[in-house]
Short mmCIF file of C-alpha atoms in Angstrom, two decimals:
data_model
loop_
_atom_site.label_atom_id
_atom_site.label_comp_id
_atom_site.label_asym_id
_atom_site.label_seq_id
_atom_site.Cartn_x
_atom_site.Cartn_y
_atom_site.Cartn_z
CA UNK U 1 -5.99 0.78 63.86
CA UNK U 2 -9.34 1.93 65.27
CA UNK U 3 -9.88 5.69 64.88
CA UNK U 4 -7.04 6.09 62.34
CA UNK U 5 -7.80 8.24 59.29
CA UNK U 6 -5.72 7.81 56.15
CA UNK U 7 -4.99 11.15 54.45
CA UNK U 8 -6.17 11.43 50.86
CA UNK U 9 -3.46 11.57 48.20
CA UNK U 10 -2.94 14.90 46.43
CA UNK U 11 -4.81 15.27 43.15
CA UNK U 12 -3.43 17.33 40.25
CA UNK U 13 -5.94 19.64 38.62
CA UNK U 14 -5.55 21.84 35.57
CA UNK U 15 -7.21 25.21 35.75
CA UNK U 16 -7.94 27.47 32.77
CA UNK U 17 -8.78 31.08 33.50
CA UNK U 18 -9.94 34.07 31.46
CA UNK U 19 -12.11 31.95 29.16
CA UNK U 20 -14.87 33.23 26.91
CA UNK U 21 -18.46 32.00 26.93
CA UNK U 22 -17.70 30.04 23.75
CA UNK U 23 -14.76 28.25 25.44
CA UNK U 24 -16.94 27.31 28.44
CA UNK U 25 -19.74 26.21 26.14
CA UNK U 26 -17.64 23.70 24.18
CA UNK U 27 -16.01 22.27 27.31
CA UNK U 28 -19.37 21.57 28.89
CA UNK U 29 -19.81 18.51 26.74
CA UNK U 30 -16.54 16.85 27.84
CA UNK U 31 -16.33 14.57 30.86
CA UNK U 32 -14.01 15.63 33.68
CA UNK U 33 -14.37 19.40 33.44
CA UNK U 34 -15.85 21.61 36.16
CA UNK U 35 -17.00 24.98 34.81
CA UNK U 36 -17.79 28.42 36.10
CA UNK U 37 -18.42 31.66 34.24
CA UNK U 38 -14.84 32.28 33.07
CA UNK U 39 -12.81 29.33 34.42
CA UNK U 40 -12.60 25.63 33.79
CA UNK U 41 -10.94 23.01 36.01
CA UNK U 42 -9.96 19.54 34.84
CA UNK U 43 -9.46 16.79 37.42
CA UNK U 44 -6.05 15.71 36.10
CA UNK U 45 -2.71 16.88 34.74
CA UNK U 46 -2.42 19.25 31.71
CA UNK U 47 -1.51 16.30 29.44
CA UNK U 48 -4.69 14.47 30.48
CA UNK U 49 -6.75 17.63 30.00
CA UNK U 50 -5.23 18.06 26.53
CA UNK U 51 -6.02 14.46 25.64
CA UNK U 52 -9.66 14.87 26.67
CA UNK U 53 -10.11 17.97 24.51
CA UNK U 54 -8.22 16.48 21.54
CA UNK U 55 -10.30 13.29 21.73
CA UNK U 56 -13.52 15.33 21.68
CA UNK U 57 -12.20 17.40 18.74
CA UNK U 58 -11.39 14.22 16.80
CA UNK U 59 -14.95 12.92 17.35
CA UNK U 60 -16.51 16.23 16.25
CA UNK U 61 -14.34 16.50 13.16
CA UNK U 62 -15.06 12.87 12.19
CA UNK U 63 -18.84 13.27 12.50
CA UNK U 64 -19.46 16.94 11.68
CA UNK U 65 -16.32 18.24 9.96
CA UNK U 66 -13.94 21.12 10.67
CA UNK U 67 -16.62 23.77 10.34
CA UNK U 68 -18.80 22.22 13.04
CA UNK U 69 -20.49 24.27 15.72
CA UNK U 70 -17.93 25.33 18.37
CA UNK U 71 -14.95 23.73 16.64
CA UNK U 72 -12.94 26.98 16.49
CA UNK U 73 -13.38 27.45 20.24
CA UNK U 74 -12.16 23.89 20.83
CA UNK U 75 -9.02 24.73 18.85
CA UNK U 76 -8.39 27.77 21.03
CA UNK U 77 -8.69 25.74 24.25
CA UNK U 78 -6.54 22.96 22.81
CA UNK U 79 -3.75 25.41 21.91
CA UNK U 80 -3.68 26.84 25.46
CA UNK U 81 -3.34 23.35 26.90
CA UNK U 82 -0.62 22.45 24.37
CA UNK U 83 1.59 25.27 25.64
CA UNK U 84 1.22 24.12 29.24
CA UNK U 85 1.69 20.40 28.53
CA UNK U 86 4.93 21.00 26.62
CA UNK U 87 6.48 22.98 29.47
CA UNK U 88 5.85 26.44 28.09
CA UNK U 89 4.06 29.06 30.10
CA UNK U 90 0.69 30.54 29.18
CA UNK U 91 -0.94 33.34 31.16
CA UNK U 92 -4.36 31.66 30.99
CA UNK U 93 -3.19 28.22 32.27
CA UNK U 94 -2.50 27.43 35.94
CA UNK U 95 -1.70 24.00 37.39
CA UNK U 96 -2.60 23.49 41.06
CA UNK U 97 -2.37 20.64 43.63
CA UNK U 98 -5.29 20.08 45.98
CA UNK U 99 -6.46 17.43 48.42
CA UNK U 100 -9.04 14.98 47.24
CA UNK U 101 -12.49 15.82 48.52
CA UNK U 102 -15.37 13.48 49.20
CA UNK U 103 -17.89 15.92 47.83
CA UNK U 104 -18.40 16.22 44.10
CA UNK U 105 -18.91 19.39 42.16
CA UNK U 106 -21.82 19.55 39.80
CA UNK U 107 -20.95 19.97 36.17
CA UNK U 108 -23.10 21.52 33.51
CA UNK U 109 -24.97 19.03 31.39
CA UNK U 110 -27.06 19.14 28.29
CA UNK U 111 -26.49 19.94 24.64
CA UNK U 112 -24.35 23.07 24.06
CA UNK U 113 -26.57 23.94 21.12
CA UNK U 114 -29.72 23.77 23.29
CA UNK U 115 -28.29 26.32 25.75
CA UNK U 116 -27.38 28.95 23.12
CA UNK U 117 -29.23 32.23 23.28
CA UNK U 118 -29.51 35.10 20.76
CA UNK U 119 -26.64 36.91 22.49
CA UNK U 120 -24.43 33.87 22.99
CA UNK U 121 -23.94 32.30 19.61
CA UNK U 122 -20.85 30.33 18.65
CA UNK U 123 -19.47 32.17 15.63
CA UNK U 124 -16.50 31.77 13.31
CA UNK U 125 -13.90 34.52 13.59
CA UNK U 126 -10.77 35.23 11.52
CA UNK U 127 -8.57 35.81 14.60
CA UNK U 128 -6.97 32.37 14.58
CA UNK U 129 -6.57 32.38 10.79
CA UNK U 130 -4.80 35.78 10.72
CA UNK U 131 -2.69 34.74 13.70
CA UNK U 132 -1.57 31.59 11.90
CA UNK U 133 -0.72 33.56 8.75
CA UNK U 134 1.23 36.16 10.79
CA UNK U 135 3.07 33.38 12.63
CA UNK U 136 4.01 31.82 9.30
CA UNK U 137 5.30 35.19 7.95
CA UNK U 138 7.34 35.68 11.13
CA UNK U 139 8.90 32.25 10.68
CA UNK U 140 9.86 33.12 7.10
CA UNK U 141 11.43 36.37 8.27
CA UNK U 142 13.38 34.47 10.96
CA UNK U 143 15.03 32.37 8.26
CA UNK U 144 15.37 35.26 5.78
CA UNK U 145 16.07 38.45 7.67
CA UNK U 146 15.94 40.75 4.59
CA UNK U 147 12.20 40.17 4.20
CA UNK U 148 10.33 43.11 5.74
CA UNK U 149 7.41 43.23 8.17
CA UNK U 150 4.08 43.50 6.39
CA UNK U 151 0.38 43.88 7.05
CA UNK U 152 -1.37 40.59 6.25
CA UNK U 153 -4.98 40.83 5.07
CA UNK U 154 -7.50 38.21 3.96
CA UNK U 155 -9.80 39.28 1.17
CA UNK U 156 -11.24 38.53 -2.24
CA UNK U 157 -9.07 37.01 -4.95
CA UNK U 158 -11.80 37.01 -7.60
CA UNK U 159 -13.11 40.58 -7.50
CA UNK U 160 -11.21 41.42 -10.72
CA UNK U 161 -10.79 39.80 -14.10
CA UNK U 162 -7.48 38.19 -13.02
CA UNK U 163 -8.15 35.73 -10.20
CA UNK U 164 -5.32 35.39 -7.68
CA UNK U 165 -4.32 33.57 -4.52
CA UNK U 166 -2.40 36.49 -3.13
CA UNK U 167 -0.47 39.67 -3.80
CA UNK U 168 2.41 41.76 -2.49
CA UNK U 169 1.97 45.55 -2.55
CA UNK U 170 4.80 47.77 -1.27
CA UNK U 171 4.20 50.86 0.91
CA UNK U 172 0.43 50.26 0.97
CA UNK U 173 0.00 50.91 4.75
CA UNK U 174 1.03 53.73 7.08
CA UNK U 175 2.08 53.01 10.70
CA UNK U 176 3.19 56.21 12.40
CA UNK U 177 6.20 57.37 10.42
CA UNK U 178 6.69 53.92 8.84
CA UNK U 179 5.34 52.70 5.53
CA UNK U 180 4.45 49.01 5.45
CA UNK U 181 3.84 46.64 2.55
CA UNK U 182 0.71 44.56 2.23
CA UNK U 183 0.41 40.83 1.68
CA UNK U 184 -3.05 39.65 0.68
CA UNK U 185 -4.14 36.04 0.98
CA UNK U 186 -7.34 35.37 -0.92
CA UNK U 187 -10.22 33.79 0.97
CA UNK U 188 -11.00 31.64 -2.09
CA UNK U 189 -7.55 30.06 -1.84
CA UNK U 190 -8.07 28.95 1.75
CA UNK U 191 -9.90 25.91 0.42
CA UNK U 192 -6.52 24.50 -0.57
CA UNK U 193 -4.23 22.34 1.65
CA UNK U 194 -2.04 24.13 4.17
CA UNK U 195 1.08 23.41 2.09
CA UNK U 196 -0.35 25.29 -0.90
CA UNK U 197 -1.45 28.26 1.22
CA UNK U 198 2.04 28.44 2.71
CA UNK U 199 3.46 28.26 -0.82
CA UNK U 200 1.48 31.40 -1.63
CA UNK U 201 2.98 33.10 1.43
CA UNK U 202 6.50 32.14 0.29
CA UNK U 203 5.65 33.32 -3.23
CA UNK U 204 4.71 36.77 -1.85
CA UNK U 205 7.77 36.69 0.37
CA UNK U 206 9.88 36.32 -2.76
CA UNK U 207 8.29 39.54 -4.11
CA UNK U 208 9.01 41.19 -0.75
CA UNK U 209 12.65 40.11 -1.00
CA UNK U 210 12.85 41.51 -4.54
CA UNK U 211 11.44 44.82 -3.31
CA UNK U 212 13.94 44.95 -0.42
CA UNK U 213 16.84 44.33 -2.85
CA UNK U 214 15.35 46.67 -5.49
CA UNK U 215 15.14 43.86 -8.03
CA UNK U 216 12.55 44.10 -10.83
CA UNK U 217 11.10 40.60 -10.76
CA UNK U 218 7.85 41.13 -12.70
CA UNK U 219 6.33 43.08 -15.56
CA UNK U 220 2.87 43.52 -17.13
CA UNK U 221 1.40 44.82 -13.84
CA UNK U 222 2.94 41.92 -11.93
CA UNK U 223 1.51 39.18 -14.14
CA UNK U 224 4.79 38.12 -15.84
CA UNK U 225 7.36 36.66 -13.44
CA UNK U 226 10.88 36.70 -14.79
CA UNK U 227 13.95 34.55 -14.14
CA UNK U 228 15.04 36.81 -11.27
CA UNK U 229 11.82 35.93 -9.44
CA UNK U 230 12.48 32.23 -10.00
CA UNK U 231 15.90 32.65 -8.38
CA UNK U 232 14.43 34.45 -5.36
CA UNK U 233 11.70 31.82 -4.99
CA UNK U 234 14.37 29.12 -5.07
CA UNK U 235 16.29 30.97 -2.35
CA UNK U 236 13.18 30.72 -0.12
CA UNK U 237 12.63 27.01 -0.73
CA UNK U 238 10.29 26.92 -3.73
CA UNK U 239 10.66 25.34 -7.16
CA UNK U 240 9.37 27.65 -9.89
CA UNK U 241 8.21 26.41 -13.30
CA UNK U 242 7.69 28.51 -16.43
CA UNK U 243 4.21 29.17 -17.75
CA UNK U 244 3.85 30.64 -21.27
CA UNK U 245 1.40 33.31 -20.06
CA UNK U 246 2.68 34.32 -16.59
CA UNK U 247 6.34 33.29 -16.66
CA UNK U 248 7.97 31.72 -13.60
CA UNK U 249 4.98 32.33 -11.34
CA UNK U 250 3.80 28.75 -10.59
CA UNK U 251 5.69 27.43 -7.55
CA UNK U 252 5.75 24.22 -5.55
CA UNK U 253 7.00 23.64 -2.02
CA UNK U 254 10.13 21.58 -1.68
CA UNK U 255 10.02 18.61 0.65
CA UNK U 256 12.91 19.98 2.71
CA UNK U 257 11.15 23.33 3.03
CA UNK U 258 8.01 21.63 4.32
CA UNK U 259 10.14 19.85 6.94
CA UNK U 260 11.74 23.13 7.98
CA UNK U 261 8.33 24.75 8.50
CA UNK U 262 6.44 21.68 9.80
CA UNK U 263 5.31 23.51 12.99
CA UNK U 264 4.01 26.42 10.93
CA UNK U 265 2.16 24.08 8.59
CA UNK U 266 0.53 22.34 11.54
CA UNK U 267 -0.74 25.70 12.81
CA UNK U 268 -2.11 26.56 9.37
CA UNK U 269 -3.94 23.23 9.11
CA UNK U 270 -5.72 23.94 12.40
CA UNK U 271 -6.70 27.44 11.25
CA UNK U 272 -7.96 26.58 7.75
CA UNK U 273 -11.56 25.76 8.68
CA UNK U 274 -13.35 28.23 6.37
CA UNK U 275 -12.95 29.64 2.90
CA UNK U 276 -14.54 32.29 0.68
CA UNK U 277 -16.80 31.65 -2.33
CA UNK U 278 -15.76 33.36 -5.60
CA UNK U 279 -17.28 36.65 -6.66
CA UNK U 280 -20.25 36.40 -9.03
CA UNK U 281 -19.13 38.87 -11.65
CA UNK U 282 -21.79 39.67 -14.23
CA UNK U 283 -21.93 41.65 -17.43
CA UNK U 284 -19.38 42.23 -20.14
CA UNK U 285 -16.62 44.79 -20.08
CA UNK U 286 -17.24 47.81 -22.26
CA UNK U 287 -15.46 47.72 -25.58
CA UNK U 288 -12.99 50.47 -26.37
CA UNK U 289 -14.25 52.45 -29.35
CA UNK U 290 -11.09 54.52 -29.83
CA UNK U 291 -7.40 53.84 -30.18
CA UNK U 292 -6.54 54.70 -26.54
CA UNK U 293 -4.90 51.98 -24.46
CA UNK U 294 -5.86 51.37 -20.84
CA UNK U 295 -2.69 51.12 -18.75
CA UNK U 296 -2.01 50.41 -15.10
CA UNK U 297 0.90 50.59 -12.69
CA UNK U 298 1.51 48.42 -9.61
CA UNK U 299 -0.37 50.81 -7.22
CA UNK U 300 -2.58 50.25 -9.19
CA UNK U 301 -3.51 53.56 -10.83
CA UNK U 302 -4.99 53.49 -14.32
CA UNK U 303 -4.67 55.86 -17.25
CA UNK U 304 -5.66 55.81 -20.91
CA UNK U 305 -2.97 56.70 -23.42
CA UNK U 306 -2.97 56.85 -27.20
CA UNK U 307 -1.00 53.98 -28.75
CA UNK U 308 1.34 56.37 -30.50
CA UNK U 309 2.17 58.13 -27.21
CA UNK U 310 2.75 54.83 -25.42
CA UNK U 311 5.12 53.65 -28.17
CA UNK U 312 7.34 56.70 -27.68
CA UNK U 313 8.65 55.44 -24.34
CA UNK U 314 7.86 54.30 -20.81
CA UNK U 315 5.45 56.25 -18.59
CA UNK U 316 6.41 55.95 -14.90
CA UNK U 317 4.13 56.27 -11.88
CA UNK U 318 5.32 58.89 -9.40
CA UNK U 319 3.97 56.93 -6.43
CA UNK U 320 5.19 53.36 -6.87
CA UNK U 321 7.94 54.06 -9.47
CA UNK U 322 6.63 51.25 -11.69
CA UNK U 323 5.88 51.57 -15.40
CA UNK U 324 2.37 52.01 -16.74
CA UNK U 325 1.76 49.02 -19.01
CA UNK U 326 -1.25 47.88 -21.04
CA UNK U 327 -3.91 46.37 -18.81
CA UNK U 328 -4.59 43.34 -20.93
#
């Protein structure tokens, strides 16, 4: 056997390409990864690479919480690996086979925080959050094809007197020749569990379904939800209960509905890592010194009308076709 050389066995490596600085930065603290400027190579199969990233995420979340430095970038890398490990294709994931080498490649060491510079800060972005919300809306539309496409925005839910978790506003956006509705999800409501945030999406989807079917499901500038809304909410998998002030607005997610959308809920849980603090509204509203009534439509546009004029009949908005009603 003198002079005989045994060939090394092939080694599977997982290569991620097109990465950002933030992705590279968070991977530098995990054993087994070899990093360059925009690529990362793991000495193992995609499932092993996924396990290494998930294990690191679990440690960070247990010690520092979901808003820890670099956690959002870890989620992005984990999701890329998930697609590859489950057999799906992802343009940024490539799996290659190479011969084992005797030489070792140096990996970057040191604390990720210590290597940050003024231009390379790990920052929270809303990209994954909005993506998760849009994915959830797409899943709802898949199961209920009458529900229209919308523009989803994340904003304040406490900027006005009436706090809210969300709203549906028809024909609020223009896309070429097409008018699109708006669904707002309040940043303050993102502190809730994923199931409750998804319940808000389904609630607004019920309003979208009412708009598509030309059903009047609310009154009092959208505050009072009538029995027709409760029926639509039930059609989408919610249980509505009646409140003496806002009607059938309060909704809860049925267990079967949660099972149907379990993948969507998992995506939302991963994305809900930040929330908005309520507005600090100061001062008192000015008192009305005359007998005029402040009214609003669903646009919302506002007008002031004498009580006697308002009592003569409904005043309709020429833009949204809703009725001007007292803004209580």
